[in-house]
Coordinates of C-alpha atoms and ligand atoms in Angstrom, one line a residue:
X138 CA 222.5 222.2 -36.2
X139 CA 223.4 222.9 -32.7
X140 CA 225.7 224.9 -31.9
X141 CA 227.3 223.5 -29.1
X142 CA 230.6 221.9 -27.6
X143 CA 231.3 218.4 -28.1
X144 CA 227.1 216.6 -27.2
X145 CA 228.3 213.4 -28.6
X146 CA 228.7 211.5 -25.5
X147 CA 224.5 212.1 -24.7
X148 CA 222.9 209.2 -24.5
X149 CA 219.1 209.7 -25.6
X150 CA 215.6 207.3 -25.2
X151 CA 213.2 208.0 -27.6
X152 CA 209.3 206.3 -27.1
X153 CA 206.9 205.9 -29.5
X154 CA 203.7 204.8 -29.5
X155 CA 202.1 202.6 -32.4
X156 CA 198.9 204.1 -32.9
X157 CA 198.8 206.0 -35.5
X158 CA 202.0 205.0 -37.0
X159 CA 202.0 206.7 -39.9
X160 CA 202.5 209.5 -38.0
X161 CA 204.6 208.7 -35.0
X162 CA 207.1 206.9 -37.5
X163 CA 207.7 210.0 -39.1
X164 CA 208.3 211.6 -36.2
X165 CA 210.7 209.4 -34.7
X166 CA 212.3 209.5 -37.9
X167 CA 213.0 213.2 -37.7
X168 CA 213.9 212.9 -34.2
X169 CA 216.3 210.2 -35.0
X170 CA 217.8 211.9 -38.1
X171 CA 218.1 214.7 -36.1
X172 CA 220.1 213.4 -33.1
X173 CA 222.6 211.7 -36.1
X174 CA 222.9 214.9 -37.6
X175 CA 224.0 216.9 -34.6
X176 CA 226.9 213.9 -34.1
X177 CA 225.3 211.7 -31.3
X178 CA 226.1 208.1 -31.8
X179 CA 223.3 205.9 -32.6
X180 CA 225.1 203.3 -30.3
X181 CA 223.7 206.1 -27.7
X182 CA 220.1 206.3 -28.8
X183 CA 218.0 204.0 -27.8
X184 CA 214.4 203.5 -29.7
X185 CA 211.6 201.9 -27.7
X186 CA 208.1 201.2 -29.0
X187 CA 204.7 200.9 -27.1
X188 CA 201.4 200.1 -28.0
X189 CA 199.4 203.5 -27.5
X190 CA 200.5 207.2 -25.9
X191 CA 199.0 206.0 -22.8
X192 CA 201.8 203.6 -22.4
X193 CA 204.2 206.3 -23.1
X194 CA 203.9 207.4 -19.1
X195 CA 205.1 203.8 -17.8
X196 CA 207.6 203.9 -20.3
X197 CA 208.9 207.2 -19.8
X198 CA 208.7 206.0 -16.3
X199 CA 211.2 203.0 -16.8
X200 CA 213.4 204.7 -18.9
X201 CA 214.2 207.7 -16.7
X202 CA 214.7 205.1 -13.8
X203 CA 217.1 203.2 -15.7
X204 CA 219.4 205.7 -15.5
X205 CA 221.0 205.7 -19.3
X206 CA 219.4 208.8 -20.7
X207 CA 220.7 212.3 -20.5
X208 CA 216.8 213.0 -22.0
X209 CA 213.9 210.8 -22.7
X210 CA 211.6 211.7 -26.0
X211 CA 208.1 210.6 -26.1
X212 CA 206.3 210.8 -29.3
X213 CA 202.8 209.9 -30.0
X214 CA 200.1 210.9 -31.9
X215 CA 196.2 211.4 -30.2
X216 CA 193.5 212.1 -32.8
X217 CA 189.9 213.3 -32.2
X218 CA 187.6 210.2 -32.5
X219 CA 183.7 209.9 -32.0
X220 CA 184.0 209.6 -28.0
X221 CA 185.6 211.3 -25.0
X222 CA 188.3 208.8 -25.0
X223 CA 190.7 211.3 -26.8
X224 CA 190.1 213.6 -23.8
X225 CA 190.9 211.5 -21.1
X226 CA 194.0 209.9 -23.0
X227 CA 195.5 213.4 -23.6
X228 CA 194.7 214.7 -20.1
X229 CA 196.3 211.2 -18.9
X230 CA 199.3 211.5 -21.0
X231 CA 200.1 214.9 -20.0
X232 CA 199.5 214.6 -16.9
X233 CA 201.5 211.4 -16.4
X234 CA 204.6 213.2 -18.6
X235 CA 204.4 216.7 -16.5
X236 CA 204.1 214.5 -13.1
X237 CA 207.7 212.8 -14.3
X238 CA 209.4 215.1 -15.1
X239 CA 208.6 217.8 -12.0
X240 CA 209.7 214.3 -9.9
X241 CA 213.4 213.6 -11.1
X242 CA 215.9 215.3 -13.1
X243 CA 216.2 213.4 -16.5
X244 CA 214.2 216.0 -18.9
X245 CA 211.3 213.9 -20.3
X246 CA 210.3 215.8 -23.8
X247 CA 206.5 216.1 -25.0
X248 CA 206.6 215.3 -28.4
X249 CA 202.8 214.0 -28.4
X250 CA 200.5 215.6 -31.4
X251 CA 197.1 216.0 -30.1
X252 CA 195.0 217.0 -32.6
X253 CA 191.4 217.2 -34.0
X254 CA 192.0 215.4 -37.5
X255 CA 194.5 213.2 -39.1
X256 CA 195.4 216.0 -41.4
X257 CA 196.8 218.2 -38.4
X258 CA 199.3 215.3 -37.7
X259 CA 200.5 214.9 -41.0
X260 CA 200.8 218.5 -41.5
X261 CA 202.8 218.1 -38.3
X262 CA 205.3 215.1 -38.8
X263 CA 207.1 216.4 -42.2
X264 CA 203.9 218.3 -43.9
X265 CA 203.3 222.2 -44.2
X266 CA 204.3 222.4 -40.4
X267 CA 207.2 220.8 -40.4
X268 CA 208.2 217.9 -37.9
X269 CA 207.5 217.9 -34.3
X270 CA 210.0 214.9 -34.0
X271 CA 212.8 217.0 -35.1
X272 CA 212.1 219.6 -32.7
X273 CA 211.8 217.8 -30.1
X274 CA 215.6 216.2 -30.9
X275 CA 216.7 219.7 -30.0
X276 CA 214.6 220.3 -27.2
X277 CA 216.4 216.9 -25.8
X278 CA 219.5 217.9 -26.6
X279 CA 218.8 221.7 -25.0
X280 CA 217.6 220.5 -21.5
X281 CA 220.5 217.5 -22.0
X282 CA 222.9 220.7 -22.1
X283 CA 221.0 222.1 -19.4
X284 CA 221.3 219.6 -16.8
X285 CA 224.8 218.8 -17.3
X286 CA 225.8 222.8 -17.0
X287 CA 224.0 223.2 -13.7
X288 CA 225.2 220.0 -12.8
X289 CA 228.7 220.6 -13.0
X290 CA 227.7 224.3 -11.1
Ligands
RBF617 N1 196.5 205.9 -28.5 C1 197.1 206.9 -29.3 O1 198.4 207.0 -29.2 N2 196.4 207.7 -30.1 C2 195.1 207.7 -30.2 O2 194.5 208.5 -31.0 C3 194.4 206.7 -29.4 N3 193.1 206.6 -29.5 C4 192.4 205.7 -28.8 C5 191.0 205.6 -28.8 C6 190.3 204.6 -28.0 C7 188.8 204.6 -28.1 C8 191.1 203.7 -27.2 C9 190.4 202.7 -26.4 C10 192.5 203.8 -27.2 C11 193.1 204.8 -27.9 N4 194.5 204.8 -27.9 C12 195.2 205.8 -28.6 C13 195.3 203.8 -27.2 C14 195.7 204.2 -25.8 O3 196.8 205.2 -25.8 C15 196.2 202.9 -25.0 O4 197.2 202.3 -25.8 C16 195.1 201.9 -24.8 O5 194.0 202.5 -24.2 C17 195.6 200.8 -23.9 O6 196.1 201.3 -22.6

C-alpha cells in the first residue's frame, strides 16, 4: 500500500495492447487491482485497449493530450519471434514512450515486457517474478505524487 496522503482524487489511463493477451490482461489486472487497492476510484481510471504495443505510442499520445490523467500506464507484451520485427517494435515503442514523456509533463509509465520467450512474460505478469502491472500502478501513482508536489512548489 502506499503510504501517502489522501491520492484518491488521481485520475489514471491505463493502455493495453492485445497481442499477447494472456499476458497483458494479467497485467492490467494487477495494475487495476492495484490502483483500487490503494483507494483511487474506478470512476477515475480509465482502461483503453489497442491492437499491438506499437499502437501504445499514439495512444499514449492521445491520452496525455486529453488532459484527464495525472499518469498514463502502458502495458504490452513484445515476445522474440523468428524475424527482426521484435527489434524494431521494441526500439519503436520505447523510443516513442521516452520521446513523450521527455515532451510534456503527464508521467507516461513503461510497463511493456520485452522478452525472449513466452515463459519470461508469464513469469512476469503474476508468475515466479511477480507482476509488472502492479508495479507499474505504483510507479503511476509515485510520479502522480511527484508532479502535483512540485507543482504546487
Ligand atoms: N505487438 C505486440 O504487442 N507484441 C508482439 O510480440 C508483437 N509481435 C509482432 C510481430 C510481427 C511480425 C508483427 C507484424 C507485429 C507484431 N506486433 C506485436 C504488433 C505491432 O505492435 C502492431 O500492432 C502492428 O505492427 C500494427 O501496427
Amino acid at each position: 500500500m502506499v503510504n501517502a496522503k489522501n491520492i484518491g482524487h488521481f485520475r489514471f489511463t491505463i493502455i493495453k495492447a492485445s497481442w499477447n493477451a494472456e499476458v497483458t490482461d494479467a497485467l492490467e489486472q494487477g495494475c487495476l487491482e492495484t490502483f483500487l487497492e490503494n483507494g483511487i476510484p474506478a470512476d477515475n481510471i480509465r482502461c483503453i485497449t489497442v491492437p499491438g504495443s506499437w499502437e501504445l505510442i499514439s495512444a499514449a499520445h492521445l491520452a496525455v493530450h486529453s488532459g484527464a490523467s495525472n499518469a498514463v500506464v502502458c502495458i504490452g507484451a513484445v515476445v522474440r519471434g523468428d524475424t527482426p520485427h521484435f527489434d524494431y517494435i521494441c526500439m519503436g515503442v520505447t523510443q516513442g514512450l521516452a520521446q513523450l514523456c521527455s515532451s510534456q509533463t503527464v508521467p507516461v509509465i513503461y510497463g511493456v515486457l520485452t522478452v525472449n520467450t513466452m515463459q519470461q512474460a508469464l513469469d512476469r505478469c503474476g508468475g515466479i517474478h511477480g507482476n509488472k502491472g502492479v508495479e507499474a500502478a505504483y510507479t503511476a501513482i509515485e510520479m502522480a505524487l511527484l508532479a502535483e508536489n512540485l507543482r504546487r512548489e
